[in-house]
XYZ file of C-alpha atoms in Angstrom:
628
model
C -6.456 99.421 25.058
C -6.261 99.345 21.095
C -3.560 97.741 19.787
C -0.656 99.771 18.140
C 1.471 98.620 15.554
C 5.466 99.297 16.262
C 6.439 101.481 13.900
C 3.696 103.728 12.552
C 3.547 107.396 10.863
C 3.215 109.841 13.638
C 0.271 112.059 11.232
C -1.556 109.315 12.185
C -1.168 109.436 16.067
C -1.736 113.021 15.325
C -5.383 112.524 13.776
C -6.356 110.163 15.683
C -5.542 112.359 19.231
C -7.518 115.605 16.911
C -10.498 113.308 16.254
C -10.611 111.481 20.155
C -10.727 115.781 21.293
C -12.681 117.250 19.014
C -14.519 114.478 17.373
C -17.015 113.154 15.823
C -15.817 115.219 12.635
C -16.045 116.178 8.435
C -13.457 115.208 7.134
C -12.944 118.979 6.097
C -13.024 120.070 10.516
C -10.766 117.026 10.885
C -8.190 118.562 8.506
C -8.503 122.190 9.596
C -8.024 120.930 13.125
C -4.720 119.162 12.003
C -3.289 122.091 10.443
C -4.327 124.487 13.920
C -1.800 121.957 15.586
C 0.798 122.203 13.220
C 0.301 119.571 10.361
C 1.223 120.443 6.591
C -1.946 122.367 4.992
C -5.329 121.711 4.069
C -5.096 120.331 0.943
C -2.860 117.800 2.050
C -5.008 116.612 5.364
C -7.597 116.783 3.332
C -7.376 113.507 1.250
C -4.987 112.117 4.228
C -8.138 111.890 6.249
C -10.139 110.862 3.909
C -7.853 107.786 3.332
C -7.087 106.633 6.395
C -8.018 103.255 7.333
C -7.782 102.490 10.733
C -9.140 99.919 13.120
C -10.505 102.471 15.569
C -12.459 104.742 13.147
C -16.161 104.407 12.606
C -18.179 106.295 9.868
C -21.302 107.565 11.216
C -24.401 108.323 8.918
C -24.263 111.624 8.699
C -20.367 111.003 7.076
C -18.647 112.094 9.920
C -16.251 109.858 11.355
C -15.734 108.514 15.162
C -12.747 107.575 17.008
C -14.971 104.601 18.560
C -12.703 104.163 21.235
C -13.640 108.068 22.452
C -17.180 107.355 21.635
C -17.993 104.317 23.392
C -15.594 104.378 26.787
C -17.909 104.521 29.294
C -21.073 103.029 28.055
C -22.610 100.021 28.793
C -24.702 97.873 26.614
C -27.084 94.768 28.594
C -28.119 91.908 26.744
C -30.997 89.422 27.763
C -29.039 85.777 27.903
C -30.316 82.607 26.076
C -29.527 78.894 27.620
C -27.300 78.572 24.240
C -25.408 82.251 25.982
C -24.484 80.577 29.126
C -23.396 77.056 28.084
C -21.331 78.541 25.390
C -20.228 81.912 27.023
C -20.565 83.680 23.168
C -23.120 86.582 23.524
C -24.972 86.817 20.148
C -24.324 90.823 19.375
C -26.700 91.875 17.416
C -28.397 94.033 17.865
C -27.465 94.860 21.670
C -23.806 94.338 21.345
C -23.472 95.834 18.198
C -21.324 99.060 18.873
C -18.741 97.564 20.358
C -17.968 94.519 18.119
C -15.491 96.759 15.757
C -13.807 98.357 18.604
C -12.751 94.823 19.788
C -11.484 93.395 16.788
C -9.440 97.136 16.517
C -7.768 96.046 19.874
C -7.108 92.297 17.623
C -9.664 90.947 20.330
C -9.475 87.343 19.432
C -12.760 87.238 21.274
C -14.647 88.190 18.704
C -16.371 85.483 16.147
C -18.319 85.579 12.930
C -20.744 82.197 11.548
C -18.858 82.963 8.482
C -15.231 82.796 9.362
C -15.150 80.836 12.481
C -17.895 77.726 11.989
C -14.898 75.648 13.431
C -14.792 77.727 16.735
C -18.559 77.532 17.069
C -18.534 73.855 16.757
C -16.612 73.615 19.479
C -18.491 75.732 21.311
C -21.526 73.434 21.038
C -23.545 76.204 19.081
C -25.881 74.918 16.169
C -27.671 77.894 13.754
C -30.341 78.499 15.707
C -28.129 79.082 18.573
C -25.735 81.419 16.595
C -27.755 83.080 13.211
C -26.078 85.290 11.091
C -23.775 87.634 12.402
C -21.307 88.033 15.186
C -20.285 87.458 18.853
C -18.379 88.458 21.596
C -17.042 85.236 23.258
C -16.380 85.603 26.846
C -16.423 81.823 28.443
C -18.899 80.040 30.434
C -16.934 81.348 33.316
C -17.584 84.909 32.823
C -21.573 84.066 33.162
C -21.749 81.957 36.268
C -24.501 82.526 38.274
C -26.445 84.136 35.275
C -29.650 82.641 34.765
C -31.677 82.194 30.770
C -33.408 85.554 30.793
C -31.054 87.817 33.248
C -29.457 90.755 32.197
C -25.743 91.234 31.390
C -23.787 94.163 30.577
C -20.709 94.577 28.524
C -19.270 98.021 29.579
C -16.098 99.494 27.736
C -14.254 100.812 29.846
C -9.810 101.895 29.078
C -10.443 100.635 25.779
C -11.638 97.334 26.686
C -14.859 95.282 26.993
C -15.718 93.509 29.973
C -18.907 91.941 31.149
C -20.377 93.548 33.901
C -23.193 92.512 36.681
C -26.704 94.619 35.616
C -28.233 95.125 38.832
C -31.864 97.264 39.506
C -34.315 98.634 37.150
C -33.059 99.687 33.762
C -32.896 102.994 32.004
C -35.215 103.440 28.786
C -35.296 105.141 25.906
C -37.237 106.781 23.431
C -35.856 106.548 19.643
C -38.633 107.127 17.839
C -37.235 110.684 17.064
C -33.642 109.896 16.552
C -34.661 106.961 14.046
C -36.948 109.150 12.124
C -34.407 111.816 11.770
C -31.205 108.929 11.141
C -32.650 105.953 9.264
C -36.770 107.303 8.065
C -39.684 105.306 7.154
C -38.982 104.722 3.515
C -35.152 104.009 3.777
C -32.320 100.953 5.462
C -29.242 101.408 7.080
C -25.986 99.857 8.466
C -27.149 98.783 11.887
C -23.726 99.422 13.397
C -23.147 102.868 11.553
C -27.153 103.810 12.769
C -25.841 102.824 16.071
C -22.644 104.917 16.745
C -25.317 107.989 15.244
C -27.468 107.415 17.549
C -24.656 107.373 20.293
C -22.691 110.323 19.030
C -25.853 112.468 18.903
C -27.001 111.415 22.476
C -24.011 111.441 25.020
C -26.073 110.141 27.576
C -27.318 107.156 25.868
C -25.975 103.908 27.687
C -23.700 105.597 30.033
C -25.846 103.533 32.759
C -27.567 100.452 32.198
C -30.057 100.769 29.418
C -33.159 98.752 27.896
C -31.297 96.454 24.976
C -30.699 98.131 22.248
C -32.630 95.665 19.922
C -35.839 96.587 22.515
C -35.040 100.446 22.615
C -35.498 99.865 18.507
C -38.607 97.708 18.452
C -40.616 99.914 20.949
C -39.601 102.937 18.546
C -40.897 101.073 15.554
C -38.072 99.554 13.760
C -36.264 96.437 12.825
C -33.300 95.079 12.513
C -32.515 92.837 9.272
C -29.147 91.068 8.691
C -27.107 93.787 8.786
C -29.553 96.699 8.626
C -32.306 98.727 10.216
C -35.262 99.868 8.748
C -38.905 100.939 9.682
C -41.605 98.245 10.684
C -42.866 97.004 7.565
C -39.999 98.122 5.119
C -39.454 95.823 2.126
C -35.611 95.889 2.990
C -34.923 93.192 0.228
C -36.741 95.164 -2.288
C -34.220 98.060 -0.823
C -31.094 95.954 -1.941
C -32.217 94.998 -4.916
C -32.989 98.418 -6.071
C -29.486 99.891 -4.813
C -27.709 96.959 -6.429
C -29.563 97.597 -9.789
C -28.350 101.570 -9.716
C -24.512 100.176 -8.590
C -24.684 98.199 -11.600
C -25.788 100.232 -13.819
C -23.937 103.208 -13.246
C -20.568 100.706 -13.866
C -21.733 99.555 -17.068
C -22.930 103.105 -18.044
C -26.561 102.276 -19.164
C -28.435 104.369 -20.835
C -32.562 104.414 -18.904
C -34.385 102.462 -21.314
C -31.748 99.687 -20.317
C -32.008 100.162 -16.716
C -35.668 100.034 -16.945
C -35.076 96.763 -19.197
C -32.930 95.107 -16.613
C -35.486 96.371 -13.768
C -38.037 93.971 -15.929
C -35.936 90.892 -16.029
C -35.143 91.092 -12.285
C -38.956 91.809 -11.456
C -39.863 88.631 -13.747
C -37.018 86.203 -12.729
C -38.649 87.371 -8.881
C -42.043 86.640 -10.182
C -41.070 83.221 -12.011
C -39.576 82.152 -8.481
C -42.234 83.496 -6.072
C -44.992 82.332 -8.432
C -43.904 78.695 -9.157
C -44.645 79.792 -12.982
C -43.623 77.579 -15.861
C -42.494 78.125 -19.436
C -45.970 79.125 -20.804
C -47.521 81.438 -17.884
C -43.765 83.333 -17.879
C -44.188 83.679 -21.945
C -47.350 85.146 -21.142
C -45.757 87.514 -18.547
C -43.532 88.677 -21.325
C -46.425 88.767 -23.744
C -48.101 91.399 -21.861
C -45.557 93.510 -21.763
C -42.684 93.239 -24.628
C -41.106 95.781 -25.039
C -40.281 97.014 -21.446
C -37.079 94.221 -22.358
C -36.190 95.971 -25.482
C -33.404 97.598 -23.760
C -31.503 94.605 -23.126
C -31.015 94.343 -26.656
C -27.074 96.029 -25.857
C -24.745 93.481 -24.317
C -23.571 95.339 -21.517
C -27.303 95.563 -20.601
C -27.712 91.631 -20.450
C -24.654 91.499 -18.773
C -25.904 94.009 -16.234
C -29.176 91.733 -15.990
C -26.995 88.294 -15.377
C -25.120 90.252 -12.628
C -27.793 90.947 -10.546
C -29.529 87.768 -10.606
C -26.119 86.338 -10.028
C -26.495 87.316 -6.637
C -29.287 85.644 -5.914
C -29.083 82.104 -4.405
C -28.889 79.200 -6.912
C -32.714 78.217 -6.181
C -33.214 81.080 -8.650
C -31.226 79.744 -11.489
C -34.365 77.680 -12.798
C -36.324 80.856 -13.095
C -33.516 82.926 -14.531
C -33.533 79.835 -17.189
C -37.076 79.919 -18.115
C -37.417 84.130 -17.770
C -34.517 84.105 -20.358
C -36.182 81.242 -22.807
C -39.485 83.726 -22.465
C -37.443 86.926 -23.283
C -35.616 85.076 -26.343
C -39.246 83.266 -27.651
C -41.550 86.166 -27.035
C -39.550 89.540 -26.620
C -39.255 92.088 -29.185
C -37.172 90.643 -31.538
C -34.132 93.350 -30.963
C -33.533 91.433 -27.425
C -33.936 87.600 -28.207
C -30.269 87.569 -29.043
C -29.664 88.790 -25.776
C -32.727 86.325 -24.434
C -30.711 82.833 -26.081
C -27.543 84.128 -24.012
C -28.772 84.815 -20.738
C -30.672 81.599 -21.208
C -27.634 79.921 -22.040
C -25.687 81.127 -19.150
C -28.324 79.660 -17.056
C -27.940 76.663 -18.591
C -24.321 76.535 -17.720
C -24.782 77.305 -14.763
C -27.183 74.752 -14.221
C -25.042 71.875 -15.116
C -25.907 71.519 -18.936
C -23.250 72.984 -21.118
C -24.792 71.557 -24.362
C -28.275 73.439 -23.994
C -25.940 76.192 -23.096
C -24.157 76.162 -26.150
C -27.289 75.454 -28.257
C -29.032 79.050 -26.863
C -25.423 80.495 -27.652
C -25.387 79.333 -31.413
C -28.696 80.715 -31.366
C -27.613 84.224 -30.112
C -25.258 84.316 -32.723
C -27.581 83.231 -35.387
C -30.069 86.386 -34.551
C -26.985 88.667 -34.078
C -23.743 87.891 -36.014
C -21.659 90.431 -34.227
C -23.202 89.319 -30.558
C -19.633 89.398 -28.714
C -20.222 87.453 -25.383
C -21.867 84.699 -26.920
C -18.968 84.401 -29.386
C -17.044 84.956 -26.560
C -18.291 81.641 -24.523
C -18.606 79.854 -27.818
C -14.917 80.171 -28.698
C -14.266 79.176 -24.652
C -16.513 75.875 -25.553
C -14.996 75.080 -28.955
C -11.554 75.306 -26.877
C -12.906 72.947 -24.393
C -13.429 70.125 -27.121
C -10.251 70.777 -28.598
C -11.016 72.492 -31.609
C -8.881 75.168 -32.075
C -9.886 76.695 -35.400
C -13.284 76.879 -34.777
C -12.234 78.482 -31.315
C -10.036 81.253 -33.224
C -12.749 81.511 -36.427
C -14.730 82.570 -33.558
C -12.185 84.904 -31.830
C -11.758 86.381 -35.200
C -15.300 87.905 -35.604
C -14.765 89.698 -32.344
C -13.011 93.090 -32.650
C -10.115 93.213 -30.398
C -10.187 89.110 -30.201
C -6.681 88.796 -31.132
C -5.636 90.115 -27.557
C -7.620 87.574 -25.947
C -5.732 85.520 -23.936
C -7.564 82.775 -25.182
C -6.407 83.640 -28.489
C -2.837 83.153 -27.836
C -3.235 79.768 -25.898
C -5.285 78.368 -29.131
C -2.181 79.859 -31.554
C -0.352 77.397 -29.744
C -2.435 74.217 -30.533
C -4.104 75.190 -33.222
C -3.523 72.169 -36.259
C -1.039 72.061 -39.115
C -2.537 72.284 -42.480
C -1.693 68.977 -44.592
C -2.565 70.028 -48.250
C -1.620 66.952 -49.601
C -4.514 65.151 -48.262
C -8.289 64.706 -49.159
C -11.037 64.771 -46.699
C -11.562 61.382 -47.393
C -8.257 60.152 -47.366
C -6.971 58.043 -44.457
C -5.393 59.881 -41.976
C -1.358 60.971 -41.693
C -1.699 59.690 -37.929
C -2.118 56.195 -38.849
C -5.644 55.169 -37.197
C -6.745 54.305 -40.209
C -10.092 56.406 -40.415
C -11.040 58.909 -42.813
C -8.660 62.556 -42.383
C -11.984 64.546 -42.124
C -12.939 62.494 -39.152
C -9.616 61.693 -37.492
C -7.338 65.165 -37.079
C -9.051 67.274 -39.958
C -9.234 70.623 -38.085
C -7.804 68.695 -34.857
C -4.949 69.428 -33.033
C -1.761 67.320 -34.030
C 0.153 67.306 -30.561
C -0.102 64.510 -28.256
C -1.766 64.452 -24.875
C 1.508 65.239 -23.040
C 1.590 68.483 -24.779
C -2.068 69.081 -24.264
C -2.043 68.356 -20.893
C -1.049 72.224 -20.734
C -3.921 73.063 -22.852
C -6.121 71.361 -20.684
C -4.618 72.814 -17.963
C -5.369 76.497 -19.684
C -9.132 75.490 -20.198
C -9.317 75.082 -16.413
C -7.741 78.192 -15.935
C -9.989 80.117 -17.709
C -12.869 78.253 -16.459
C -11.730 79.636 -12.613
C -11.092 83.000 -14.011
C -14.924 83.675 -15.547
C -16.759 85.835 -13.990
C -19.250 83.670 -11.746
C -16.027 82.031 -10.086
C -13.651 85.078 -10.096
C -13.838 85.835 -6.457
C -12.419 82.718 -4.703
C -9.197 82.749 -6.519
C -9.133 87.158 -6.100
C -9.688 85.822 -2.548
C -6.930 83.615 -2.410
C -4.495 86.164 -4.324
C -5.718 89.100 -1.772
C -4.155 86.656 1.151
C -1.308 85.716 -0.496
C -0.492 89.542 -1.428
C 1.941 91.077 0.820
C -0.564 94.033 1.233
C -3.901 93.117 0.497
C -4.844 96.900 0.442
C -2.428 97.064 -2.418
C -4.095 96.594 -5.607
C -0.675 96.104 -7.032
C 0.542 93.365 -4.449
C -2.956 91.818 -5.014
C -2.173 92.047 -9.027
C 1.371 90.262 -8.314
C -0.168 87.674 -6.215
C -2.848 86.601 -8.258
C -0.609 86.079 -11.220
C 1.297 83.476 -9.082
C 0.876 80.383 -10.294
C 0.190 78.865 -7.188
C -2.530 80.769 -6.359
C -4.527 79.364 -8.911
C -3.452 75.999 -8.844
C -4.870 76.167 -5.138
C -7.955 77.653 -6.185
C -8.318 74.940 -8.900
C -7.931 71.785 -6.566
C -8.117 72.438 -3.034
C -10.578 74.846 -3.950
C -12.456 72.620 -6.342
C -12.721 74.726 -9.243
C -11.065 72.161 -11.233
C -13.691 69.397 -10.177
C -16.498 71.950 -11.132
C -14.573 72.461 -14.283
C -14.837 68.177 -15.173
C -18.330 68.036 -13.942
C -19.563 71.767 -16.034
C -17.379 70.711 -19.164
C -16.377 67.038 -18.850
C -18.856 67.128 -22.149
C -16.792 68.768 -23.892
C -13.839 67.071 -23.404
C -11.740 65.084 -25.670
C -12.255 61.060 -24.145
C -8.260 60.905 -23.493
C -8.312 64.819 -21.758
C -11.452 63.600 -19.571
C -9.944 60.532 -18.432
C -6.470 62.953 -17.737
C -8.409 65.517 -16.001
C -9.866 62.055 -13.928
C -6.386 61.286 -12.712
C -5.436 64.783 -11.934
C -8.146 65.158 -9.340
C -6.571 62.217 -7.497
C -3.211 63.816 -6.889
C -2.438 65.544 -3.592
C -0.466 68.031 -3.078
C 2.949 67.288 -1.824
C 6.456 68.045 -0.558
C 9.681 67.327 -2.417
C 13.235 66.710 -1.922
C 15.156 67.191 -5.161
C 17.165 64.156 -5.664
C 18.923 65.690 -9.077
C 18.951 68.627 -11.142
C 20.292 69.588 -14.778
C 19.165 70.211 -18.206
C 15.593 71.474 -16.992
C 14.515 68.189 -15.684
C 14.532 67.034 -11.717
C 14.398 64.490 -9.835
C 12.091 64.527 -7.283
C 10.869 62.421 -4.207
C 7.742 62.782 -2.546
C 8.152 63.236 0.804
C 4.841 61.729 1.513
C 4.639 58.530 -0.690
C 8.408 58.221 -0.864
C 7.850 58.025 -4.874
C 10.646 59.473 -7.415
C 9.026 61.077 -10.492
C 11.456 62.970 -12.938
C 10.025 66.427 -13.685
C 10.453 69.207 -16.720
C 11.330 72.531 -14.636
C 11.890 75.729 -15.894
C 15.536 76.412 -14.316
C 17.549 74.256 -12.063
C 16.684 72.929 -8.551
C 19.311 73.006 -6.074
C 20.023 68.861 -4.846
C 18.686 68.696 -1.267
C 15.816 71.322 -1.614
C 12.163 70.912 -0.882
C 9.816 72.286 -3.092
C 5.533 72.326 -2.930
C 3.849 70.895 -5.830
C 0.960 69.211 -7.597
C 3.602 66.259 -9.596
C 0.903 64.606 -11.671
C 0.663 62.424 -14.614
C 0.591 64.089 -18.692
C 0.436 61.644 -21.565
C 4.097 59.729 -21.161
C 5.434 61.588 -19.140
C 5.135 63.340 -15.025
C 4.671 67.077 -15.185
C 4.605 70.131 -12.945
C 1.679 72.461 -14.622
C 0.611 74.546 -11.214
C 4.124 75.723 -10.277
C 6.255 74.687 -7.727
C 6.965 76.710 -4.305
C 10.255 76.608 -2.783
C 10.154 75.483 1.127
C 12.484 76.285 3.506
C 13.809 73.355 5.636
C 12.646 74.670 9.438
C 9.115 75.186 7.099
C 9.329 71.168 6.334
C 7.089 69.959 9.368
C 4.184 72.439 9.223
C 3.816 72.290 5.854
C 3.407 68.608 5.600
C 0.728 69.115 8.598
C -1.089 71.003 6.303
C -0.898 68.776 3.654
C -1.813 65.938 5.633
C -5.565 67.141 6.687
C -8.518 64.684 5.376
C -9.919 68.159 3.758
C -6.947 70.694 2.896
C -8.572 74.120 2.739
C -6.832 76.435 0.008
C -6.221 79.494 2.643
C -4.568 76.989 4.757
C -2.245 75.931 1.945
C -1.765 79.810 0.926
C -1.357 80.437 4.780
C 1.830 77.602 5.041
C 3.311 78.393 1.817
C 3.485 82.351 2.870
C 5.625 81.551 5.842
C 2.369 81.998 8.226
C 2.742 79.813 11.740
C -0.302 77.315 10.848
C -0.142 73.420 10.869
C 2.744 71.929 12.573
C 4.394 74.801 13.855
């Protein structure tokens, strides 16, 4: 049966009996229903329902909403088995299984696996791609199919709650749902294949109650397909479907005005074209030739931005023709947009591994449009990256609102001292001996141990732009207490651990050397070298006082004294990244405090050939992983 959780608000019981009775329901029947058995008023079920996340619950198409566990006890769904299906005992769900895969992981069915979360698990299981394509299973055991033969017929029947494979025996039940997938999915629309299935369940109680044609058949005689994750008619461009969708999600968040939409429509269509056409730089300016101004509406930032988004979500075999659609759009658009044409091309650039041509279509961006914030924006981030902090803020400083950048206030920090007393071509106060103007004129005047935390805050900000973003939200949503809290979420990510993590085990900070390692100043490159060399590690604090430790490496058995920010208490372990800054040994990703029965596991962790980041996150969070 589906799991419960100990202690759990009783409303919720109470719904979820209303909705197994009465259901499927509207969320506004689900309410009323709540209230008939005694349960506050309408306008407070009302958004309760409408809230409530719960394992069990499906949403159907029509917006109604299932208590799966009422909806599917009972049925049976057969699957045809493969020679990879038997040796493995992991049936390949979709599309047969499909119904069924939620209400498993609602019962925490560890039974369940996905080729995107568990590649380990299928390993094992001797299953290569083409055994196992995109999507899920339900893993049962070789066991469970002995006797089976490639090509007989299984059935998984739920049945109390559970799933259990089931002998198929005699001639099988068919189907007609040519009707039902007219009236639920249509010929010129896509559709969650798991949502279209629990429609056409809920509107058919006898469908699969005895052993039925598969599913994926029942759809394929009716006309249909099923693609990734959705079902559409025979012959619907379901890609083309996405796209579009995606296009109108974007631009109702950045609020764009038609002509814009219709402008970011044209750069999608041609970065498409570019791709699928093989087209270089002079048949793609002739694209844009014939047709100028339909990009005159990307002229407005948050339309180019809008543009970059979309494509950003196509695979990185696209980046080339994002690149050369851009150079087009900034050579032979109207002239209103080839601001906007230099940017795009330069994030392309960047993205493609060259951060000067990058910065050269960004200079030009500003030179068409003074005022064009997100290339000052990216310019400032570069002029950081080489170390020259006024340029960095002289560009901050043309951007209304720049002074709240937090790039602003790392830059305040290192930005140089004036020396009035000195020419241009006087030698330098440092003592090198060459000329001011090409020594430290306009250079910061710390040392390398004190911009070892600068370098550390380029990084940072590198991990934190928008392309990378989601691996270290993704880390912070599993080191939150409540991932479904967007406040625990906010807490977590502003750990610094969880970016540290994100930088190194997750590799942002060897993207960050191999995208910027241009930029660099020679003595931060050769740093930034070193720092990808250290391992994380556990330490025993030998001594504490005066905001500097003593700490040995539990590992190496090394002593390295460290600044900290308040004192360590003598015998404690602590997590860190101890690496080397100029003269001295410095902490800069925060240090996690480990309890002693925690010693053992974490080390396990920490010991892997390949550390993965959730598995560091996982330890560090008290979660039994590694040794324990």
């Amino acid at each position: 049966m589906t799991s419960q959780p100990e202690s759990r608000n009783p409303l919720v019981d109470a719904a979820l009996d209303v909705l197994r009775a009465h259901g499927p329901l509207t969320s506004e029947d689900w309410a009323e229903l709540l209230v008939d058995a005694g349960n506050g008023s309408v306008d407070e079920m009302l958004p309760f329902v409408d809230l409530l996340d719960e394992p069990v619950l499906g949403r159907l198409v029509d917006g109604r909403t299932v208590a799966l566990d009422a909806l599917l006890e009972g049925r049976v769904f057969t699957h045809r088995l493969s020679e990879a299906e038997l040796r493995s005992g992991l049936l390949y769900a979709e599309p047969d299984l499909l119904p069924v895969v939620l209400l498993a992981m609602a019962a925490d069915d560890d039974r369940v696996l996905f080729d995107q979360y568990d590649a380990d698990a299928l390993e094992e299981l001797g299953l290569e791609y083409e055994d196992f394509p995109d999507g899920a299973g339900l893993l049962f055991g070789a066991a469970a199919l002995q006797g089976y033969s490639v090509g007989d017929m299984v059935g998984v029947r739920v049945r109390g709650g559970d799933v259990e494979v089931e002998r198929v025996d005699g001639d099988l039940v068919s189907a007609d749902l040519t009707e039902a997938l007219g009236r639920t999915v249509g010929e010129d629309n896509a559709d969650n294949s798991e949502t279209v299935s629990w429609q056409l369940l809920a509107d058919d109680p006898e469908l699969c109650t005895t052993p039925t044609v598969p599913l994926g058949e029942l759809i394929s005689s009716a006309g249909y397909v099923c693609e990734g994750d959705y079902i559409a008619a025979s012959g619907f461009d379901v890609a083309a479907h996405h796209l579009a969708r995606h296009i109108a999600l974007v631009a109702r968040q950045a609020e764009l005005h038609p002509d814009e939409v219709d402008a970011v429509i044209s750069f999608v269509d041609l970065v498409g074209a570019v791709r699928e056409g093989d087209m270089d730089l002079v048949a793609t300016r002739e694209r844009v030739m014939s047709d100028p101004e339909s990009f005159g509406g990307l002229e407005d930032p948050s339309a180019s931005a809008a543009a970059l988004d979309v494509v950003s979500g196509f695979d990185d075999d696209h980046l080339p023709a994002v690149y050369l659609s851009a150079l087009a759009v900034a050579e032979k658009g109207p002239r209103r947009s080839r601001a906007s044409g230099h940017w795009l091309a330069g994030m392309a650039a960047d993205l493609l591994g060259d951060v000067r041509e990058a910065e050269r279509h960004l200079e030009e961006a500003v030179a068409l449009d003074e005022e064009w914030t997100p290339a000052l924006l990216e310019l400032a981030g570069f002029a950081s990256d080489r170390g020259d902090a006024t340029r960095a803020l002289s560009l901050l400083g043309r951007i209304e609102g720049g002074e709240e950048e937090h790039l602003y206030a790392v830059l305040q920090r290192f930005a140089p001292q004036e020396h009035p007393g000195l020419g241009r071509n006087d030698k330098c106060w440092c003592g090198s001996g060459r000329k001011y103007k090409v020594c430290h004129l306009g250079k910061s005047d710390t040392t390398l141990d004190d911009r070892a935390h600068w370098l550390y805050e380029k990084a940072a900000l590198f991990a934190q732009s928008t392309t990378l973003f989601d691996l270290v939200l993704a880390l912070a949503d599993l080191r939150a207490e409540d991932a479904d809290d967007e406040e625990s979420v906010a807490r977590a990510f502003a750990e610094p651990l969880v970016l540290d993590v994100g930088l190194f085990e997750g590799g942002l900070f060897g993207l960050f050397v191999l995208r910027r390692g241009a930029l660099l100043p020679a003595d931060e490159l050769e740093l930034a070298g070193r720092w990808l060399e250290v391992r994380r590690s556990l330490h025993e604090v030998l001594a504490s006082a005066d905001g500097t430790a003593t700490l040995r490496d539990l590992v190496t058995n090394e002593t390295a004294d460290v600044a900290v920010d308040e004192a360590l208490e003598v015998g404690s372990l602590v997590c860190a990244r101890v690496v080397p800054a100029g003269e001295r040994t410095q902490i800069l990703g925060g240090y996690e405090p480990v309890a002693a029965d925690r010693r053992e596991a974490v080390l396990a962790v920490l010991a892997a050939d390949e550390v993965e980041p959730e598995d560091v996150i996982d330890v560090l969070s008290g979660r039994v992983v590694g040794g324990e």
